[in-house]
């Protein structure tokens, strides 16, 4: 009985692998680049690339459950291989964006939606975790903040309810080890709405120095984001932040509701990651 955790260098996967291993459960860490992976001693690693079916069998051998990072490329073949390997349950790291009215055409939402649909069509029992924004997205500001540069934002008043990756991992752990969440599709958020401006104020307190904000145009932000992602995804992200500037964040406070424990706060995340924001 092994639990395969894919996307193993990712923030949620890392927290989940540590939790499963600490609980004494057999876990295998699968990554596109296992050589660059850090896992607790005793956790075996496997190469897994969803676009490369030759990596499936070794990664899936003996895996009765899979925690899956979504990638629509090769998902049908992966699901077939999982069924052939005897996998009986998949917990998918999906996204709350699949609930948006334009999820079919939105490049980011459709990425997760296509994987949800492939799993549903296969009949393989699945649980969909649909988080909203990760607290860890703040790392995108770390370079500028640590260099003493202002953070450039088109929508500083966009309000999100960022969730700590360890809270997502806690919910995933429950979905993999208990029965209460199995088969459900669950939207996950942090406990409170915070604008980017408020997140930066917390980071400023924790890092111990001012973090100036410079307002830029939508077009300039799109140009900057397009250096790191396809232009369509940049447009979709900005449209989401623009909408989030016009309304308060939807707060599900999932950790308390599902697990009965308070969610980790954004401040806690900031303290844990303060080194990334300290001025160099
Ligand atoms: N970020 C958000 O706000 C958010 C919100 C809702 C849903 N999601 C969903 O969650 C999933 C992961 O989101 P993310 O990309 O923001 O988070 P992430 O946890 O940083 O995951 C990134 C993935 O990219 C791969 N990767 C490649 N190079 C890496 C590196 N240097 N360090 C770490 N990982 C590296 C990893 O898989 P390998 O080890 O296999 O290479 C890893 O699982 C996505 O499917 C996304 O749609 C994200």
PDB file of C-alpha atoms and ligand atoms in Angstrom:
ATOM      1  CA  UNK A   1       0.000   0.000   0.000  1.00  0.00           C
ATOM      2  CA  UNK A   2       1.745   3.142  -1.259  1.00  0.00           C
ATOM      3  CA  UNK A   3       0.541   6.691  -1.699  1.00  0.00           C
ATOM      4  CA  UNK A   4       2.076   8.320  -4.767  1.00  0.00           C
ATOM      5  CA  UNK A   5       2.468  12.108  -4.492  1.00  0.00           C
ATOM      6  CA  UNK A   6       3.117  13.805  -7.847  1.00  0.00           C
ATOM      7  CA  UNK A   7       4.534  17.296  -8.437  1.00  0.00           C
ATOM      8  CA  UNK A   8       6.789  16.508  -5.502  1.00  0.00           C
ATOM      9  CA  UNK A   9       8.868  19.697  -5.642  1.00  0.00           C
ATOM     10  CA  UNK A  10       5.686  21.757  -5.249  1.00  0.00           C
ATOM     11  CA  UNK A  11       4.753  23.475  -1.981  1.00  0.00           C
ATOM     12  CA  UNK A  12       1.647  21.392  -1.261  1.00  0.00           C
ATOM     13  CA  UNK A  13       3.324  18.128  -2.272  1.00  0.00           C
ATOM     14  CA  UNK A  14       6.316  18.822  -0.023  1.00  0.00           C
ATOM     15  CA  UNK A  15       4.086  19.444   3.011  1.00  0.00           C
ATOM     16  CA  UNK A  16       1.963  16.371   2.245  1.00  0.00           C
ATOM     17  CA  UNK A  17       4.938  14.033   1.779  1.00  0.00           C
ATOM     18  CA  UNK A  18       6.338  15.144   5.151  1.00  0.00           C
ATOM     19  CA  UNK A  19       2.949  14.593   6.836  1.00  0.00           C
ATOM     20  CA  UNK A  20       2.361  11.130   5.339  1.00  0.00           C
ATOM     21  CA  UNK A  21       5.903  10.019   6.154  1.00  0.00           C
ATOM     22  CA  UNK A  22       5.648  11.337   9.733  1.00  0.00           C
ATOM     23  CA  UNK A  23       2.433   9.321  10.131  1.00  0.00           C
ATOM     24  CA  UNK A  24       4.336   6.170   9.137  1.00  0.00           C
ATOM     25  CA  UNK A  25       2.487   5.751   5.842  1.00  0.00           C
ATOM     26  CA  UNK A  26       4.352   4.449   2.792  1.00  0.00           C
ATOM     27  CA  UNK A  27       4.726   7.354   0.375  1.00  0.00           C
ATOM     28  CA  UNK A  28       6.531   7.710  -2.977  1.00  0.00           C
ATOM     29  CA  UNK A  29       7.494  11.163  -4.253  1.00  0.00           C
ATOM     30  CA  UNK A  30       7.143  11.642  -8.009  1.00  0.00           C
ATOM     31  CA  UNK A  31       8.655  14.600  -9.782  1.00  0.00           C
ATOM     32  CA  UNK A  32       9.526  15.674 -13.283  1.00  0.00           C
ATOM     33  CA  UNK A  33      13.038  16.191 -11.895  1.00  0.00           C
ATOM     34  CA  UNK A  34      13.637  13.697  -9.077  1.00  0.00           C
ATOM     35  CA  UNK A  35      17.334  14.625  -8.963  1.00  0.00           C
ATOM     36  CA  UNK A  36      16.351  18.114  -7.766  1.00  0.00           C
ATOM     37  CA  UNK A  37      13.947  16.798  -5.164  1.00  0.00           C
ATOM     38  CA  UNK A  38      14.413  17.031  -1.403  1.00  0.00           C
ATOM     39  CA  UNK A  39      12.365  14.515   0.610  1.00  0.00           C
ATOM     40  CA  UNK A  40      12.633  13.062   4.123  1.00  0.00           C
ATOM     41  CA  UNK A  41      15.109  10.186   4.493  1.00  0.00           C
ATOM     42  CA  UNK A  42      13.396   6.918   3.644  1.00  0.00           C
ATOM     43  CA  UNK A  43      10.950   8.361   1.097  1.00  0.00           C
ATOM     44  CA  UNK A  44      11.633   6.869  -2.349  1.00  0.00           C
ATOM     45  CA  UNK A  45      11.511   9.138  -5.395  1.00  0.00           C
ATOM     46  CA  UNK A  46      10.370   8.368  -8.931  1.00  0.00           C
ATOM     47  CA  UNK A  47      10.431  10.241 -12.192  1.00  0.00           C
ATOM     48  CA  UNK A  48       6.963  11.150 -13.470  1.00  0.00           C
ATOM     49  CA  UNK A  49       6.145  13.357 -16.440  1.00  0.00           C
ATOM     50  CA  UNK A  50       2.496  13.244 -17.482  1.00  0.00           C
ATOM     51  CA  UNK A  51       3.451  13.793 -21.109  1.00  0.00           C
ATOM     52  CA  UNK A  52       5.743  10.715 -20.986  1.00  0.00           C
ATOM     53  CA  UNK A  53       3.878   7.402 -20.540  1.00  0.00           C
ATOM     54  CA  UNK A  54       7.223   5.570 -20.232  1.00  0.00           C
ATOM     55  CA  UNK A  55       7.525   7.081 -16.727  1.00  0.00           C
ATOM     56  CA  UNK A  56       4.092   5.847 -15.526  1.00  0.00           C
ATOM     57  CA  UNK A  57       4.628   2.196 -14.612  1.00  0.00           C
ATOM     58  CA  UNK A  58       7.559   2.590 -12.228  1.00  0.00           C
ATOM     59  CA  UNK A  59       5.940   5.607 -10.534  1.00  0.00           C
ATOM     60  CA  UNK A  60       2.564   3.878 -10.133  1.00  0.00           C
ATOM     61  CA  UNK A  61       3.747   0.402  -9.106  1.00  0.00           C
ATOM     62  CA  UNK A  62       1.830  -0.628  -5.970  1.00  0.00           C
ATOM     63  CA  UNK A  63       0.234   2.827  -5.582  1.00  0.00           C
ATOM     64  CA  UNK A  64      -3.279   2.349  -4.255  1.00  0.00           C
ATOM     65  CA  UNK A  65      -3.795   6.132  -3.971  1.00  0.00           C
ATOM     66  CA  UNK A  66      -2.404   9.121  -5.872  1.00  0.00           C
ATOM     67  CA  UNK A  67      -2.184  12.785  -4.916  1.00  0.00           C
ATOM     68  CA  UNK A  68      -2.147  14.415  -8.332  1.00  0.00           C
ATOM     69  CA  UNK A  69      -0.938  17.799  -9.558  1.00  0.00           C
ATOM     70  CA  UNK A  70      -3.068  18.547 -12.619  1.00  0.00           C
ATOM     71  CA  UNK A  71      -1.630  18.403 -16.102  1.00  0.00           C
ATOM     72  CA  UNK A  72      -4.065  17.747 -18.941  1.00  0.00           C
ATOM     73  CA  UNK A  73      -1.257  16.572 -21.226  1.00  0.00           C
ATOM     74  CA  UNK A  74      -1.304  12.815 -21.063  1.00  0.00           C
ATOM     75  CA  UNK A  75      -3.951  12.637 -18.346  1.00  0.00           C
ATOM     76  CA  UNK A  76      -6.092   9.986 -20.083  1.00  0.00           C
ATOM     77  CA  UNK A  77      -3.115   7.658 -20.483  1.00  0.00           C
ATOM     78  CA  UNK A  78      -2.053   8.310 -16.884  1.00  0.00           C
ATOM     79  CA  UNK A  79      -5.520   7.481 -15.541  1.00  0.00           C
ATOM     80  CA  UNK A  80      -5.581   4.237 -17.554  1.00  0.00           C
ATOM     81  CA  UNK A  81      -2.148   3.312 -16.227  1.00  0.00           C
ATOM     82  CA  UNK A  82      -3.271   4.106 -12.670  1.00  0.00           C
ATOM     83  CA  UNK A  83      -6.324   1.870 -13.047  1.00  0.00           C
ATOM     84  CA  UNK A  84      -4.148  -0.911 -14.471  1.00  0.00           C
ATOM     85  CA  UNK A  85      -1.770  -0.518 -11.517  1.00  0.00           C
ATOM     86  CA  UNK A  86      -4.654  -0.982  -9.078  1.00  0.00           C
ATOM     87  CA  UNK A  87      -4.984   2.631  -7.920  1.00  0.00           C
ATOM     88  CA  UNK A  88      -8.356   3.027  -6.238  1.00  0.00           C
ATOM     89  CA  UNK A  89      -8.473   6.717  -5.328  1.00  0.00           C
ATOM     90  CA  UNK A  90      -7.033   9.979  -6.656  1.00  0.00           C
ATOM     91  CA  UNK A  91      -6.938  13.237  -4.717  1.00  0.00           C
ATOM     92  CA  UNK A  92      -6.530  16.046  -7.245  1.00  0.00           C
ATOM     93  CA  UNK A  93      -4.981  19.445  -6.511  1.00  0.00           C
ATOM     94  CA  UNK A  94      -7.484  21.311  -8.651  1.00  0.00           C
ATOM     95  CA  UNK A  95      -8.411  25.004  -8.418  1.00  0.00           C
ATOM     96  CA  UNK A  96     -11.397  27.142  -7.412  1.00  0.00           C
ATOM     97  CA  UNK A  97     -11.087  28.688 -10.872  1.00  0.00           C
ATOM     98  CA  UNK A  98     -12.913  25.644 -12.322  1.00  0.00           C
ATOM     99  CA  UNK A  99     -16.081  27.146 -10.830  1.00  0.00           C
ATOM    100  CA  UNK A 100     -15.853  30.363 -12.868  1.00  0.00           C
ATOM    101  CA  UNK A 101     -18.425  30.769 -15.670  1.00  0.00           C
ATOM    102  CA  UNK A 102     -15.692  30.929 -18.339  1.00  0.00           C
ATOM    103  CA  UNK A 103     -13.693  27.965 -16.959  1.00  0.00           C
ATOM    104  CA  UNK A 104     -13.999  26.087 -20.266  1.00  0.00           C
ATOM    105  CA  UNK A 105     -12.149  28.788 -22.183  1.00  0.00           C
ATOM    106  CA  UNK A 106      -9.970  30.348 -19.480  1.00  0.00           C
ATOM    107  CA  UNK A 107      -6.411  28.999 -19.949  1.00  0.00           C
ATOM    108  CA  UNK A 108      -5.693  28.542 -16.239  1.00  0.00           C
ATOM    109  CA  UNK A 109      -9.100  27.194 -15.189  1.00  0.00           C
ATOM    110  CA  UNK A 110      -9.383  24.837 -18.157  1.00  0.00           C
ATOM    111  CA  UNK A 111      -6.024  23.273 -17.181  1.00  0.00           C
ATOM    112  CA  UNK A 112      -7.572  21.906 -13.971  1.00  0.00           C
ATOM    113  CA  UNK A 113     -11.068  21.425 -15.399  1.00  0.00           C
ATOM    114  CA  UNK A 114      -9.830  19.092 -18.142  1.00  0.00           C
ATOM    115  CA  UNK A 115      -8.137  16.898 -15.518  1.00  0.00           C
ATOM    116  CA  UNK A 116     -11.248  16.843 -13.305  1.00  0.00           C
ATOM    117  CA  UNK A 117     -13.294  15.777 -16.330  1.00  0.00           C
ATOM    118  CA  UNK A 118     -10.845  13.062 -17.339  1.00  0.00           C
ATOM    119  CA  UNK A 119     -10.970  11.604 -13.830  1.00  0.00           C
ATOM    120  CA  UNK A 120     -14.767  11.778 -13.686  1.00  0.00           C
ATOM    121  CA  UNK A 121     -15.099  10.149 -17.119  1.00  0.00           C
ATOM    122  CA  UNK A 122     -12.741   7.316 -16.095  1.00  0.00           C
ATOM    123  CA  UNK A 123     -14.845   6.295 -13.112  1.00  0.00           C
ATOM    124  CA  UNK A 124     -11.709   6.199 -10.925  1.00  0.00           C
ATOM    125  CA  UNK A 125     -12.899   7.350  -7.461  1.00  0.00           C
ATOM    126  CA  UNK A 126     -11.589  10.898  -7.029  1.00  0.00           C
ATOM    127  CA  UNK A 127     -11.603  13.783  -4.595  1.00  0.00           C
ATOM    128  CA  UNK A 128     -11.172  17.305  -5.977  1.00  0.00           C
ATOM    129  CA  UNK A 129      -9.459  19.897  -3.794  1.00  0.00           C
ATOM    130  CA  UNK A 130     -10.169  23.333  -5.254  1.00  0.00           C
ATOM    131  CA  UNK A 131      -8.004  25.901  -3.490  1.00  0.00           C
ATOM    132  CA  UNK A 132      -8.205  29.619  -4.034  1.00  0.00           C
ATOM    133  CA  UNK A 133      -4.967  31.644  -4.047  1.00  0.00           C
ATOM    134  CA  UNK A 134      -1.944  30.160  -2.264  1.00  0.00           C
ATOM    135  CA  UNK A 135      -0.231  32.293   0.408  1.00  0.00           C
ATOM    136  CA  UNK A 136       2.990  31.173  -1.304  1.00  0.00           C
ATOM    137  CA  UNK A 137       2.155  33.289  -4.363  1.00  0.00           C
ATOM    138  CA  UNK A 138       3.669  36.164  -2.335  1.00  0.00           C
ATOM    139  CA  UNK A 139       7.080  34.678  -3.183  1.00  0.00           C
ATOM    140  CA  UNK A 140       6.637  36.314  -6.595  1.00  0.00           C
ATOM    141  CA  UNK A 141       7.357  39.634  -4.791  1.00  0.00           C
ATOM    142  CA  UNK A 142      10.402  38.317  -2.912  1.00  0.00           C
ATOM    143  CA  UNK A 143      13.054  39.380  -5.407  1.00  0.00           C
ATOM    144  CA  UNK A 144      11.944  43.017  -5.588  1.00  0.00           C
ATOM    145  CA  UNK A 145      11.318  43.296  -1.846  1.00  0.00           C
ATOM    146  CA  UNK A 146      14.676  41.795  -0.897  1.00  0.00           C
ATOM    147  CA  UNK A 147      16.391  44.173  -3.336  1.00  0.00           C
ATOM    148  CA  UNK A 148      14.613  47.192  -1.773  1.00  0.00           C
ATOM    149  CA  UNK A 149      12.632  47.772  -4.977  1.00  0.00           C
ATOM    150  CA  UNK A 150       8.940  48.745  -4.941  1.00  0.00           C
ATOM    151  CA  UNK A 151       6.350  46.105  -5.712  1.00  0.00           C
ATOM    152  CA  UNK A 152       4.575  46.997  -8.951  1.00  0.00           C
ATOM    153  CA  UNK A 153       0.888  46.158  -8.967  1.00  0.00           C
ATOM    154  CA  UNK A 154      -2.016  46.946 -11.261  1.00  0.00           C
ATOM    155  CA  UNK A 155      -4.592  45.909  -8.644  1.00  0.00           C
ATOM    156  CA  UNK A 156      -3.182  46.514  -5.136  1.00  0.00           C
ATOM    157  CA  UNK A 157      -6.686  46.389  -3.654  1.00  0.00           C
ATOM    158  CA  UNK A 158      -7.539  42.958  -5.059  1.00  0.00           C
ATOM    159  CA  UNK A 159      -8.775  40.950  -2.074  1.00  0.00           C
ATOM    160  CA  UNK A 160      -8.113  37.205  -1.846  1.00  0.00           C
ATOM    161  CA  UNK A 161      -8.313  34.714   1.020  1.00  0.00           C
ATOM    162  CA  UNK A 162      -4.833  33.175   0.693  1.00  0.00           C
ATOM    163  CA  UNK A 163      -4.413  29.656   2.008  1.00  0.00           C
ATOM    164  CA  UNK A 164      -1.240  28.214   3.500  1.00  0.00           C
ATOM    165  CA  UNK A 165       0.061  25.217   1.529  1.00  0.00           C
ATOM    166  CA  UNK A 166       0.287  23.242   4.789  1.00  0.00           C
ATOM    167  CA  UNK A 167      -3.475  23.691   5.265  1.00  0.00           C
ATOM    168  CA  UNK A 168      -4.087  22.283   1.780  1.00  0.00           C
ATOM    169  CA  UNK A 169      -1.761  19.407   2.677  1.00  0.00           C
ATOM    170  CA  UNK A 170      -3.725  18.798   5.897  1.00  0.00           C
ATOM    171  CA  UNK A 171      -6.962  18.534   3.927  1.00  0.00           C
ATOM    172  CA  UNK A 172      -5.261  16.260   1.375  1.00  0.00           C
ATOM    173  CA  UNK A 173      -3.966  14.071   4.233  1.00  0.00           C
ATOM    174  CA  UNK A 174      -7.516  13.758   5.569  1.00  0.00           C
ATOM    175  CA  UNK A 175      -8.849  12.919   2.088  1.00  0.00           C
ATOM    176  CA  UNK A 176      -6.211  10.201   1.682  1.00  0.00           C
ATOM    177  CA  UNK A 177      -6.461   8.669   5.135  1.00  0.00           C
ATOM    178  CA  UNK A 178     -10.094   9.176   6.194  1.00  0.00           C
ATOM    179  CA  UNK A 179     -13.472   8.650   4.615  1.00  0.00           C
ATOM    180  CA  UNK A 180     -15.277  11.958   5.317  1.00  0.00           C
ATOM    181  CA  UNK A 181     -13.825  13.893   2.374  1.00  0.00           C
ATOM    182  CA  UNK A 182     -13.526  11.028  -0.080  1.00  0.00           C
ATOM    183  CA  UNK A 183     -15.323  11.630  -3.381  1.00  0.00           C
ATOM    184  CA  UNK A 184     -16.128  15.258  -2.647  1.00  0.00           C
ATOM    185  CA  UNK A 185     -15.221  18.454  -4.548  1.00  0.00           C
ATOM    186  CA  UNK A 186     -14.162  21.014  -1.961  1.00  0.00           C
ATOM    187  CA  UNK A 187     -13.313  24.697  -2.314  1.00  0.00           C
ATOM    188  CA  UNK A 188     -10.445  25.674  -0.013  1.00  0.00           C
ATOM    189  CA  UNK A 189      -9.594  29.181   1.220  1.00  0.00           C
ATOM    190  CA  UNK A 190      -7.726  30.778   4.084  1.00  0.00           C
ATOM    191  CA  UNK A 191      -9.584  32.215   7.064  1.00  0.00           C
ATOM    192  CA  UNK A 192      -9.681  35.889   6.052  1.00  0.00           C
ATOM    193  CA  UNK A 193      -9.767  38.168   3.056  1.00  0.00           C
ATOM    194  CA  UNK A 194      -6.623  40.259   2.579  1.00  0.00           C
ATOM    195  CA  UNK A 195      -5.872  42.724  -0.200  1.00  0.00           C
ATOM    196  CA  UNK A 196      -2.424  42.662  -1.800  1.00  0.00           C
ATOM    197  CA  UNK A 197      -1.818  45.947   0.041  1.00  0.00           C
ATOM    198  CA  UNK A 198      -2.646  44.258   3.374  1.00  0.00           C
ATOM    199  CA  UNK A 199      -0.478  41.229   2.546  1.00  0.00           C
ATOM    200  CA  UNK A 200       2.420  43.558   1.779  1.00  0.00           C
ATOM    201  CA  UNK A 201       1.866  45.465   5.048  1.00  0.00           C
ATOM    202  CA  UNK A 202       2.197  42.151   6.928  1.00  0.00           C
ATOM    203  CA  UNK A 203       5.314  41.225   4.956  1.00  0.00           C
ATOM    204  CA  UNK A 204       6.739  44.681   5.721  1.00  0.00           C
ATOM    205  CA  UNK A 205       6.203  44.202   9.482  1.00  0.00           C
ATOM    206  CA  UNK A 206       7.711  40.722   9.398  1.00  0.00           C
ATOM    207  CA  UNK A 207      10.689  41.697   7.207  1.00  0.00           C
ATOM    208  CA  UNK A 208      11.285  44.841   9.272  1.00  0.00           C
ATOM    209  CA  UNK A 209      11.441  47.359   6.438  1.00  0.00           C
ATOM    210  CA  UNK A 210       9.097  49.456   4.292  1.00  0.00           C
ATOM    211  CA  UNK A 211       7.743  47.887   1.128  1.00  0.00           C
ATOM    212  CA  UNK A 212       6.652  50.621  -1.265  1.00  0.00           C
ATOM    213  CA  UNK A 213       3.923  49.851  -3.797  1.00  0.00           C
ATOM    214  CA  UNK A 214       3.886  51.403  -7.263  1.00  0.00           C
ATOM    215  CA  UNK A 215       0.632  51.322  -9.187  1.00  0.00           C
ATOM    216  CA  UNK A 216       1.068  50.268 -12.806  1.00  0.00           C
ATOM    217  CA  UNK A 217      -1.418  49.956 -15.645  1.00  0.00           C
ATOM    218  CA  UNK A 218      -3.163  46.726 -16.589  1.00  0.00           C
ATOM    219  CA  UNK A 219      -1.229  46.727 -19.877  1.00  0.00           C
ATOM    220  CA  UNK A 220       2.133  47.128 -18.115  1.00  0.00           C
ATOM    221  CA  UNK A 221       1.297  44.346 -15.647  1.00  0.00           C
ATOM    222  CA  UNK A 222       0.296  42.094 -18.547  1.00  0.00           C
ATOM    223  CA  UNK A 223       3.610  42.822 -20.255  1.00  0.00           C
ATOM    224  CA  UNK A 224       5.550  41.983 -17.066  1.00  0.00           C
ATOM    225  CA  UNK A 225       3.628  38.768 -16.297  1.00  0.00           C
ATOM    226  CA  UNK A 226       4.009  37.592 -19.889  1.00  0.00           C
ATOM    227  CA  UNK A 227       7.723  37.162 -19.221  1.00  0.00           C
ATOM    228  CA  UNK A 228       6.866  34.268 -16.891  1.00  0.00           C
ATOM    229  CA  UNK A 229       3.729  32.735 -18.393  1.00  0.00           C
ATOM    230  CA  UNK A 230       1.806  32.553 -21.667  1.00  0.00           C
ATOM    231  CA  UNK A 231       0.142  35.875 -22.520  1.00  0.00           C
ATOM    232  CA  UNK A 232      -3.321  34.293 -22.277  1.00  0.00           C
ATOM    233  CA  UNK A 233      -2.628  33.135 -18.703  1.00  0.00           C
ATOM    234  CA  UNK A 234      -1.314  36.596 -17.777  1.00  0.00           C
ATOM    235  CA  UNK A 235      -4.528  38.133 -19.129  1.00  0.00           C
ATOM    236  CA  UNK A 236      -6.631  35.648 -17.193  1.00  0.00           C
ATOM    237  CA  UNK A 237      -4.743  36.289 -13.929  1.00  0.00           C
ATOM    238  CA  UNK A 238      -5.135  40.053 -14.313  1.00  0.00           C
ATOM    239  CA  UNK A 239      -8.838  39.726 -15.084  1.00  0.00           C
ATOM    240  CA  UNK A 240      -9.193  37.688 -11.868  1.00  0.00           C
ATOM    241  CA  UNK A 241      -7.350  40.355  -9.822  1.00  0.00           C
ATOM    242  CA  UNK A 242      -9.422  43.124 -11.446  1.00  0.00           C
ATOM    243  CA  UNK A 243     -12.611  41.306 -10.424  1.00  0.00           C
ATOM    244  CA  UNK A 244     -11.182  40.730  -6.932  1.00  0.00           C
ATOM    245  CA  UNK A 245     -10.733  44.516  -6.575  1.00  0.00           C
ATOM    246  CA  UNK A 246     -14.449  45.059  -6.965  1.00  0.00           C
ATOM    247  CA  UNK A 247     -15.721  42.595  -4.351  1.00  0.00           C
ATOM    248  CA  UNK A 248     -14.644  41.066  -1.051  1.00  0.00           C
ATOM    249  CA  UNK A 249     -12.996  37.643  -1.164  1.00  0.00           C
ATOM    250  CA  UNK A 250     -15.221  34.615  -0.679  1.00  0.00           C
ATOM    251  CA  UNK A 251     -14.020  33.034   2.556  1.00  0.00           C
ATOM    252  CA  UNK A 252     -14.722  29.346   3.156  1.00  0.00           C
ATOM    253  CA  UNK A 253     -12.402  29.050   6.198  1.00  0.00           C
ATOM    254  CA  UNK A 254     -11.960  25.461   5.132  1.00  0.00           C
ATOM    255  CA  UNK A 255      -9.423  24.271   7.656  1.00  0.00           C
ATOM    256  CA  UNK A 256     -11.777  25.060  10.530  1.00  0.00           C
ATOM    257  CA  UNK A 257     -14.860  23.755   8.726  1.00  0.00           C
ATOM    258  CA  UNK A 258     -13.337  20.493   7.506  1.00  0.00           C
ATOM    259  CA  UNK A 259     -10.693  19.711  10.098  1.00  0.00           C
ATOM    260  CA  UNK A 260     -11.898  21.602  13.163  1.00  0.00           C
ATOM    261  CA  UNK A 261      -8.600  23.441  13.545  1.00  0.00           C
ATOM    262  CA  UNK A 262      -7.923  27.129  12.841  1.00  0.00           C
ATOM    263  CA  UNK A 263      -6.297  27.929   9.506  1.00  0.00           C
ATOM    264  CA  UNK A 264      -2.678  29.053   9.473  1.00  0.00           C
ATOM    265  CA  UNK A 265      -2.663  32.820   8.954  1.00  0.00           C
ATOM    266  CA  UNK A 266      -0.909  34.771   6.224  1.00  0.00           C
ATOM    267  CA  UNK A 267       1.222  36.299   9.005  1.00  0.00           C
ATOM    268  CA  UNK A 268       2.358  32.809  10.002  1.00  0.00           C
ATOM    269  CA  UNK A 269       3.276  32.054   6.397  1.00  0.00           C
ATOM    270  CA  UNK A 270       5.158  35.378   6.243  1.00  0.00           C
ATOM    271  CA  UNK A 271       7.115  34.577   9.424  1.00  0.00           C
ATOM    272  CA  UNK A 272       8.042  31.115   8.130  1.00  0.00           C
ATOM    273  CA  UNK A 273       9.253  32.637   4.865  1.00  0.00           C
ATOM    274  CA  UNK A 274      10.694  35.900   6.201  1.00  0.00           C
ATOM    275  CA  UNK A 275      14.197  35.142   4.924  1.00  0.00           C
ATOM    276  CA  UNK A 276      12.972  35.482   1.335  1.00  0.00           C
ATOM    277  CA  UNK A 277      11.834  39.072   2.001  1.00  0.00           C
ATOM    278  CA  UNK A 278      14.746  40.322   4.117  1.00  0.00           C
ATOM    279  CA  UNK A 279      16.674  43.159   2.499  1.00  0.00           C
ATOM    280  CA  UNK A 280      20.004  41.988   1.072  1.00  0.00           C
TER     281      UNK A 280
HETATM  282  N1  LIG B   1      -0.829  29.195  -6.925  1.00  0.00           N
HETATM  283  C1  LIG B   1      -2.121  29.322  -6.658  1.00  0.00           C
HETATM  284  O1  LIG B   1      -2.594  30.354  -6.151  1.00  0.00           O
HETATM  285  C2  LIG B   1      -3.055  28.198  -6.989  1.00  0.00           C
HETATM  286  C3  LIG B   1      -4.400  28.335  -6.658  1.00  0.00           C
HETATM  287  C4  LIG B   1      -5.273  27.292  -6.956  1.00  0.00           C
HETATM  288  C5  LIG B   1      -4.801  26.147  -7.583  1.00  0.00           C
HETATM  289  N2  LIG B   1      -3.481  26.052  -7.888  1.00  0.00           N
HETATM  290  C6  LIG B   1      -3.022  24.846  -8.575  1.00  0.00           C
HETATM  291  O2  LIG B   1      -2.010  24.194  -7.863  1.00  0.00           O
HETATM  292  C7  LIG B   1      -1.043  23.638  -8.762  1.00  0.00           C
HETATM  293  C8  LIG B   1       0.348  24.070  -8.353  1.00  0.00           C
HETATM  294  O3  LIG B   1       0.376  25.428  -8.260  1.00  0.00           O
HETATM  295  P1  LIG B   1       1.729  26.266  -8.237  1.00  0.00           P
HETATM  296  O4  LIG B   1       2.439  26.086  -9.530  1.00  0.00           O
HETATM  297  O5  LIG B   1       1.373  27.628  -7.829  1.00  0.00           O
HETATM  298  O6  LIG B   1       2.481  25.583  -7.052  1.00  0.00           O
HETATM  299  P2  LIG B   1       3.751  24.725  -6.751  1.00  0.00           P
HETATM  300  O7  LIG B   1       3.365  23.988  -5.550  1.00  0.00           O
HETATM  301  O8  LIG B   1       4.913  25.640  -6.712  1.00  0.00           O
HETATM  302  O9  LIG B   1       3.889  23.662  -7.925  1.00  0.00           O
HETATM  303  C9  LIG B   1       4.681  23.810  -9.011  1.00  0.00           C
HETATM  304  C10 LIG B   1       4.951  22.452  -9.640  1.00  0.00           C
HETATM  305  O10 LIG B   1       5.875  22.733 -10.645  1.00  0.00           O
HETATM  306  C11 LIG B   1       6.938  21.808 -10.612  1.00  0.00           C
HETATM  307  N3  LIG B   1       8.205  22.557 -10.480  1.00  0.00           N
HETATM  308  C12 LIG B   1       9.010  22.825 -11.514  1.00  0.00           C
HETATM  309  N4  LIG B   1      10.088  23.509 -11.090  1.00  0.00           N
HETATM  310  C13 LIG B   1       9.969  23.685  -9.769  1.00  0.00           C
HETATM  311  C14 LIG B   1      10.781  24.293  -8.760  1.00  0.00           C
HETATM  312  N5  LIG B   1      11.942  24.893  -9.044  1.00  0.00           N
HETATM  313  N6  LIG B   1      10.347  24.304  -7.475  1.00  0.00           N
HETATM  314  C15 LIG B   1       9.179  23.739  -7.162  1.00  0.00           C
HETATM  315  N7  LIG B   1       8.384  23.134  -8.065  1.00  0.00           N
HETATM  316  C16 LIG B   1       8.770  23.096  -9.354  1.00  0.00           C
HETATM  317  C17 LIG B   1       6.739  20.857  -9.447  1.00  0.00           C
HETATM  318  O11 LIG B   1       6.470  19.561  -9.961  1.00  0.00           O
HETATM  319  P3  LIG B   1       7.679  18.542 -10.281  1.00  0.00           P
HETATM  320  O12 LIG B   1       8.428  18.273  -9.024  1.00  0.00           O
HETATM  321  O13 LIG B   1       7.020  17.333 -10.840  1.00  0.00           O
HETATM  322  O14 LIG B   1       8.545  19.207 -11.325  1.00  0.00           O
HETATM  323  C18 LIG B   1       5.565  21.452  -8.694  1.00  0.00           C
HETATM  324  O15 LIG B   1       4.639  20.527  -8.301  1.00  0.00           O
HETATM  325  C19 LIG B   1      -1.432  24.125 -10.153  1.00  0.00           C
HETATM  326  O16 LIG B   1      -2.061  23.107 -10.840  1.00  0.00           O
HETATM  327  C20 LIG B   1      -2.402  25.241  -9.906  1.00  0.00           C
HETATM  328  O17 LIG B   1      -3.393  25.317 -10.890  1.00  0.00           O
HETATM  329  C21 LIG B   1      -2.602  27.037  -7.611  1.00  0.00           C
END
